[in-house]
Amino acid sequence: MIRIAALNASSTVEGEHEETFKGHKTQTKEAQEAEAFALYHKALDLQKLDRYDESSQAYHQLLDTRLLQEQVPLSEERKGLKHPGLMLKYSTFKNLAQLAAKRDDLETAMEYNLEAVMLDSTDVNLWYKIGCLALRLVRIPLARHAFEEGLQCNPDHWPCLDNLVTVLYTICDYSTCLYFICKALERDCRYSKGLVLKEKIFEEQPSLRKDSFRMFLKCDLSIHDVDVCEEEANRIVEEALELRRKRRALSVKEEEPDLKLTQPLPFFTWKCLGESLLAMYRHLTTCEPPRPSLGKRIDLTDYKDVTQLDHVPQNPPLTDKVTDPPSTSTPSAPAVPATEPTPTISTTNPVVSSQTINDSTSVQDQSNGDKIKKGVKRRRITEDAGETAKRRSARVRNTKCKKEERIDFQELLIKFLPSRLRKPDSEEEEDSFGNYEMQSNSKTENFPTGDQAMSFDSTTFMESEKQDVHQFLLDNLENGGILELMMRYLKVIAQKFLVKWPPALTDVVLNIYTSWRKHSSGLPNPLLRDCKNQHIRDMMVMSLTCMELQLDQWLLAKVKTGAVSPRKCPAGIPDENLGPDFPGAHFLEDQMMMGFAASQRDLFPDGWLNYVVRVYWLKARFLALQGEMEQALENFDICTDLLQSSEAKAYKGKENEDVIVIKLPNLQLDSTVSVEEIENSLKSLERCQSLEEIQRLHDMGDYSSVVRLVCPTLCSSGYNRNKHLDLINSPPERPTQLLLMQDSLLKLSDFKQCFQCSEVALNEAVQQMMNSTSGAPKEEWVATAAQLLTGIDLSLSSDSCALQESTVAHLVRLCSNLIQLIDCSMAVHEEAKEPSLSSVLPWIILHQVIKHEEETLHSMRQKSDFKEGDC
């Protein structure tokens, strides 16, 4: 009982505390409301006494109270306010707006009215005030919205309707304006503003009179006959036109200055111009917002005067050294050998290709190579001899102007060779591969120019480059922005594709094309002819040029990754070596458009044959790259038919040419299009398929069949040279064939035959490596030579008798190739960008051959001495 009484007493105490807490809470809320209302009435009284500053301060103090701060309108309360705090907040904003309007602070008044309408949107008068303020601020869209919302609250609110008619006429929304004019005339058939603006609209757009006829059927017929005095009509129209003029005045933006190139042109060259356009494009697409429009004009007036820029450095003579002293009465120095590095030329003129220099002097250097080397040797001996040379001070010897002479390892190592391993001068001329480079170069030079084909020499291009770039800038002073400039640049540079470009220009052109193509809707359709023929023709040639460069990059990438053979792969599966986006979003579409253009003979008054052959040449190589061999063969056949067509024969007769050859000097692969080259490509495709068979046999372990198929293709003597040169001239799968053959012989442990075949294959690899220009093909042959050397070393280590069964001629050729590889590997520091062999195996193998020869000679002497002693 005591415990129950204690619990009841405890419950009683808790109940009393709860009632006390509720009472305290209720009193706090009521006190807040009383305080807020008292403050509101104080502010309202101050406002009535025109004490605006004090009243405004009281209203802001009211907004800071806890009651108003905590009140947030709910979505269902937008149609009316029920909570006292929201009602006070709404009234406070309206009163603050009224105070701001009396001070002509229209912006502040608009802000407070918008805050109020967010709390309660059912007040038509508030909407009307917002609309009137918007008209005074010339915010016409906001005024329209306010008056329309006011009519939603009260369709019969005449001030909103009257002002809305004016606003709609101002913004030229004539259809909606006629609708509200009709609503007004239904209520008042003598509404003068409606009658005047209705006729004004019909005058400006007569078609609306018929279209809106049924709209006014509910109106009194007198609306068509009532006349408004001219003075009132002019006043009504002028009111709307004045509002329209104010709106247009506010919408006119200040003219911003045209854009200027972010990377100014240092020289008038196509490469510098392309890099400047690329820098401008990247700036416009990556700068901080707000970004300028890509269609904003680029100001090029800084380049109107050609004398404002430094002159482009002139090309130095190809046969003169920059470090030589001024010419005197002494005879001129001989031409610089192609094997010597030319760093001064590349640094003095950044737009001159060292490859062009080598190409132009290779034939002369090869024919006079021995004389030049002897001359250099005599000159070195003369300079080093005498007391003057010995007593030269260290300061003179260490001068930076003196160029360090390159050691001729070939001449040095030949001295260590036994007499039988040295190659006589007569054998050099009769060697099966010794003059291969000269033959290939002379063969290239003897090619006749094709349809609109031009010389490989870039001299003409370089001489006119400065003038052409300046003319391009003058022609494009008025432009439509960076994208239009990039397109015009590509169109102009594509016309120069048949001339050898300076180095690195290819990459610049490809980057510009890739960037521009992202924003282009597509090439013009040559079947529709919805633009000028000249534009269609230029766009097709431009796209063809850029796609040829892109395909060349893909082919080089595939060769560089070791995928030298276009193996057959399932259709639709991209090659991972070519990137995940291969072939891009537009390549196939653009290729189809170029095919359409090829069918339109009248598009190309001149050069149609050149264009159409290049289109099908591109398509054939692209299909071969994807592994679509049958379709590639079809397109190669089309190229052959075109080059042998009646039009081609007519062109040959007109130009007095035997065959038609189209040269594409800016491609690193497949840069010549002719019937002979197409036949070589067809043979290459057949060999690719045979390579797949050889690879399959190798994978199955049938090494004897691999040796049986590949060994006959080796050329170990000078016989059948032409046939063998045709075999190894261009196929990229040849290195793989040689390596598969060597690996098969090693797997069969036939080390003698492996050494003999590898020596012949090494000779082929060395010649191809020396004849290839810098790039992926040369890297491929360098890697092949390194692998062949590994197999030769393994064969000699496994079978010491391999050298004994080799002929002297083969050993002489092997030593010559090893010395040539050593000389190339020791010159790596001079040509850092050139792929070269970095291996000690040539030294090791050469030492083994020399040691074997010395042992053989020693054995022969002992036998000879033994026979003489017996006698």
Short mmCIF file of C-alpha atoms in Angstrom, two decimals, residues 222 662 818 868:
data_model
loop_
_atom_site.label_atom_id
_atom_site.label_comp_id
_atom_site.label_asym_id
_atom_site.label_seq_id
_atom_site.Cartn_x
_atom_site.Cartn_y
_atom_site.Cartn_z
CA SER A 222 -20.16 47.16 -84.44
CA ILE A 662 50.12 9.30 -109.09
CA LEU A 818 78.40 -6.90 -89.37
CA GLU A 868 107.53 -28.43 -97.97
#
